[in-house]
C-alpha positions as a Python dict, from the first residue, in 0.01 Angstrom:
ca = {
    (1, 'X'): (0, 0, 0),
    (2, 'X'): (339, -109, -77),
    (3, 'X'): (617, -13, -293),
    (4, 'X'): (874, -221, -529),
    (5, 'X'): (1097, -41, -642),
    (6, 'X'): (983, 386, -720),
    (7, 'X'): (615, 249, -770),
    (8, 'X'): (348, 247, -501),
    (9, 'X'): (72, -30, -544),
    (10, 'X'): (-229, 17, -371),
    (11, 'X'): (-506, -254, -306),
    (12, 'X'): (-878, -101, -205),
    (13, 'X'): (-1113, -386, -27),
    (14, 'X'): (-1320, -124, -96),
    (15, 'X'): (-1408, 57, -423),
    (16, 'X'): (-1412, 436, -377),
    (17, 'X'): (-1654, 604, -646),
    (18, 'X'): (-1541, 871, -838),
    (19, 'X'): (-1722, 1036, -1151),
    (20, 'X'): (-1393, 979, -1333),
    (21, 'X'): (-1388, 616, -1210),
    (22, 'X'): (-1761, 547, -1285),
    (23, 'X'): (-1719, 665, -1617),
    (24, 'X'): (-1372, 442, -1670),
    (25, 'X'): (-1512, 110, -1509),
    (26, 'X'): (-1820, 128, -1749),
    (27, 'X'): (-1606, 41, -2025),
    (28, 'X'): (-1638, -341, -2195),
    (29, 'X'): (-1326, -559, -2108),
    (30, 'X'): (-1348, -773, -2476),
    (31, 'X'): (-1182, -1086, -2261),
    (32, 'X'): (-1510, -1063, -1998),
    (33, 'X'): (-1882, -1108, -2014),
    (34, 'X'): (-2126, -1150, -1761),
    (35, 'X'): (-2346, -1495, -1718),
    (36, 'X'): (-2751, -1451, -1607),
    (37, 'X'): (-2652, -1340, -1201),
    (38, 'X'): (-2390, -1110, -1323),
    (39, 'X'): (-2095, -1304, -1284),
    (40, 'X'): (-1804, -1231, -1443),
    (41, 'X'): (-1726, -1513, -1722),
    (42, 'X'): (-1385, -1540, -1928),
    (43, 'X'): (-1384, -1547, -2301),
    (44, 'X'): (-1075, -1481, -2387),
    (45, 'X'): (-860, -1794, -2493),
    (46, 'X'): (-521, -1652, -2390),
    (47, 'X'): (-675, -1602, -1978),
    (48, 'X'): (-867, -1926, -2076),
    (49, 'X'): (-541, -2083, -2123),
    (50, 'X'): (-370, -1986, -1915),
    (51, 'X'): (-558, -2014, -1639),
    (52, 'X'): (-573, -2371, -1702),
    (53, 'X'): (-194, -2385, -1722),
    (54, 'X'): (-179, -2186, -1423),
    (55, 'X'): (-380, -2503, -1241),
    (56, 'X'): (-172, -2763, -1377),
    (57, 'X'): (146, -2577, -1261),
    (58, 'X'): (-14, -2550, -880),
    (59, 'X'): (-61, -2996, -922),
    (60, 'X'): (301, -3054, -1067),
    (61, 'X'): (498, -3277, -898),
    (62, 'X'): (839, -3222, -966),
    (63, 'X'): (768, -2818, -867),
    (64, 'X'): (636, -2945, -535),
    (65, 'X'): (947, -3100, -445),
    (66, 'X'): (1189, -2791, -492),
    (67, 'X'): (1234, -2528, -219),
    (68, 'X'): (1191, -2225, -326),
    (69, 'X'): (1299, -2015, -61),
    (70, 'X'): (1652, -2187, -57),
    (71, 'X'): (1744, -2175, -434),
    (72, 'X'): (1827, -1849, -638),
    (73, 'X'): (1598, -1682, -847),
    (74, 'X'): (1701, -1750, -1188),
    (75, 'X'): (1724, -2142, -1086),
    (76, 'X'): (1363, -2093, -962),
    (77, 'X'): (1254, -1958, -1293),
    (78, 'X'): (1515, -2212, -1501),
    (79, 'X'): (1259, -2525, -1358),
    (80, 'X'): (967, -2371, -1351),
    (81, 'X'): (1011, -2269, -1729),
    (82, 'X'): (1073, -2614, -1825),
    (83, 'X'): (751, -2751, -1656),
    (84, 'X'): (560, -2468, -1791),
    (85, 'X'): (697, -2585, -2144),
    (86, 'X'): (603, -2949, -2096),
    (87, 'X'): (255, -2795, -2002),
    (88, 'X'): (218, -2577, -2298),
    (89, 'X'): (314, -2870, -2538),
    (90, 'X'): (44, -3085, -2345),
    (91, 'X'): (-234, -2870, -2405),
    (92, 'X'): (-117, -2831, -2746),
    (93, 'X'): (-62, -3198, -2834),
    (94, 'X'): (-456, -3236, -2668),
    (95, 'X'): (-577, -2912, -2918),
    (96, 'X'): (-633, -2693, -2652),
    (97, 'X'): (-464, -2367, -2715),
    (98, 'X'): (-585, -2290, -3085),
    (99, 'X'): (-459, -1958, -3177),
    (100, 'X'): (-298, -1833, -2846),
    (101, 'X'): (45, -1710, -2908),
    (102, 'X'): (262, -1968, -2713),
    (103, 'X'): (556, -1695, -2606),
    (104, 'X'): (295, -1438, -2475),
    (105, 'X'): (111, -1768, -2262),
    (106, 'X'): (423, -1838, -2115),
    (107, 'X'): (572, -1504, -2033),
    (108, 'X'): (249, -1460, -1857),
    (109, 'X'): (238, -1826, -1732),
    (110, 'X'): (617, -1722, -1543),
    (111, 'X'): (490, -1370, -1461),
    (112, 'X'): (192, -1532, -1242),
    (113, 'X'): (431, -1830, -1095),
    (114, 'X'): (716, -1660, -1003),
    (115, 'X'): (616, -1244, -968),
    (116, 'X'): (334, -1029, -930),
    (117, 'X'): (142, -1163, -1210),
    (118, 'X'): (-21, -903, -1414),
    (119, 'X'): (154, -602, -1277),
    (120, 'X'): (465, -718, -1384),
    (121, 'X'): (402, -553, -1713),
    (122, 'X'): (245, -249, -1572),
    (123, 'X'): (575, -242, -1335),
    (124, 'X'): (804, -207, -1677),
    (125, 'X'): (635, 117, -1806),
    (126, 'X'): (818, 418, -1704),
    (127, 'X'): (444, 611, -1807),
    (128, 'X'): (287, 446, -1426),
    (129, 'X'): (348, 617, -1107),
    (130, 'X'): (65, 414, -969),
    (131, 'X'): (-113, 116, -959),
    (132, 'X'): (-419, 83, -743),
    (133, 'X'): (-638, -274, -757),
    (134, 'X'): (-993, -329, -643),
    (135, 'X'): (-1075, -664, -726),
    (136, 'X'): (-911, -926, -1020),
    (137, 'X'): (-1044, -694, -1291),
    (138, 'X'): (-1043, -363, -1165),
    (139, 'X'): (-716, -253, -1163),
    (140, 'X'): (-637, 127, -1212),
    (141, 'X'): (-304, 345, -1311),
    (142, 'X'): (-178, 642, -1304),
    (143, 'X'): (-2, 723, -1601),
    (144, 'X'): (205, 1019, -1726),
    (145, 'X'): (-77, 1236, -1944),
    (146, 'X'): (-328, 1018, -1920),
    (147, 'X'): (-379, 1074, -1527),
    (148, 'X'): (-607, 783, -1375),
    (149, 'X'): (-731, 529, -1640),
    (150, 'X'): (-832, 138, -1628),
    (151, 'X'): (-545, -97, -1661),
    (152, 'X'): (-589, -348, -1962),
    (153, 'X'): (-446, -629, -1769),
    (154, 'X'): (-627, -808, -1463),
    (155, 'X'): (-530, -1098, -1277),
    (156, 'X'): (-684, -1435, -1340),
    (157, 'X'): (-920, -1431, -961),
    (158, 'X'): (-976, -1257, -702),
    (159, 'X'): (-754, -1547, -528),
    (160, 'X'): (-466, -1450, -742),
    (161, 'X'): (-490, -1085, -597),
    (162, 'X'): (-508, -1239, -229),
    (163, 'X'): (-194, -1451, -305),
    (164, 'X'): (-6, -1090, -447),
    (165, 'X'): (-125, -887, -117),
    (166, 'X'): (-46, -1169, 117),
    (167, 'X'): (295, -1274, 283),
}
């Protein structure tokens, strides 16, 4: 558990069962389906791409040689914006992004680099008191009304979550 700001985030290495839960985590995520063993497999194009932009980020060269610890914030996201730009127009120029709405992939593209990823969005909603994650694609709120219900964001892999949690 930690907080940022008046939220608490809570990450479970265990799931804990509830009826309410159950019930909840039952529901189809349209963006997952699951190969012969099970496994978790992502169909939709905007996680598709950017995961793959995600990757290409991790092998650029130019961000490799920038220390991020010694440079402000808004410099930090100034030059990784531009080389998330040049990647977006790659995989465009190649055909790889079809109908994915460019702005949302690299809002979410920044989110990921520079901030919590996913829960950057959930963060911005005055509705959440909580968040609680189990695994990549289990992620819970708490939400004014509503009371517990399944997030409809998840992070990319489980990795992703590990890098979050970690210091």
């Amino acid at each position: 558990r930690f907080k940022i700001g008046g939220f608490e985030v809570q990450f479970r290495a265990q799931r804990q069962r509830t009826t309410s839960r159950t019930q909840t985590s039952q529901q189809v995520d349209p963006g997952l389906s699951r190969d012969r063993k099970g496994k978790s497999v992502e169909t939709d194009p905007l996680r598709l791409a950017l995961a793959e932009c995600h990757k290409l980020l991790l092998e650029n060269k130019d961000l490799k040689k920038i220390d991020f610890d010694n440079i402000p914030e808004e410099e930090a996201r100034k030059q990784t914006q531009k080389v998330a730009v040049q990647i977006i127009k790659l995989l465009e120029t190649d055909g790889k992004l079809g109908q994915v709405d460019r702005r949302k992939l690299l809002d979410q593209l920044l989110d990921e680099a520079l901030g919590l990823g996913p829960l950057e969005q959930l963060l911005a909603d005055d509705d959440i008191s909580e968040i609680m994650v189990n695994n990549a694609d289990d992620i819970f709120v708490e939400k004014r009304g509503e009371g517990m219900v399944r997030a409809t964001v998840r992070f990319s892999s489980d990795d992703q979550v590990s890098l979050i949690i970690e210091p």
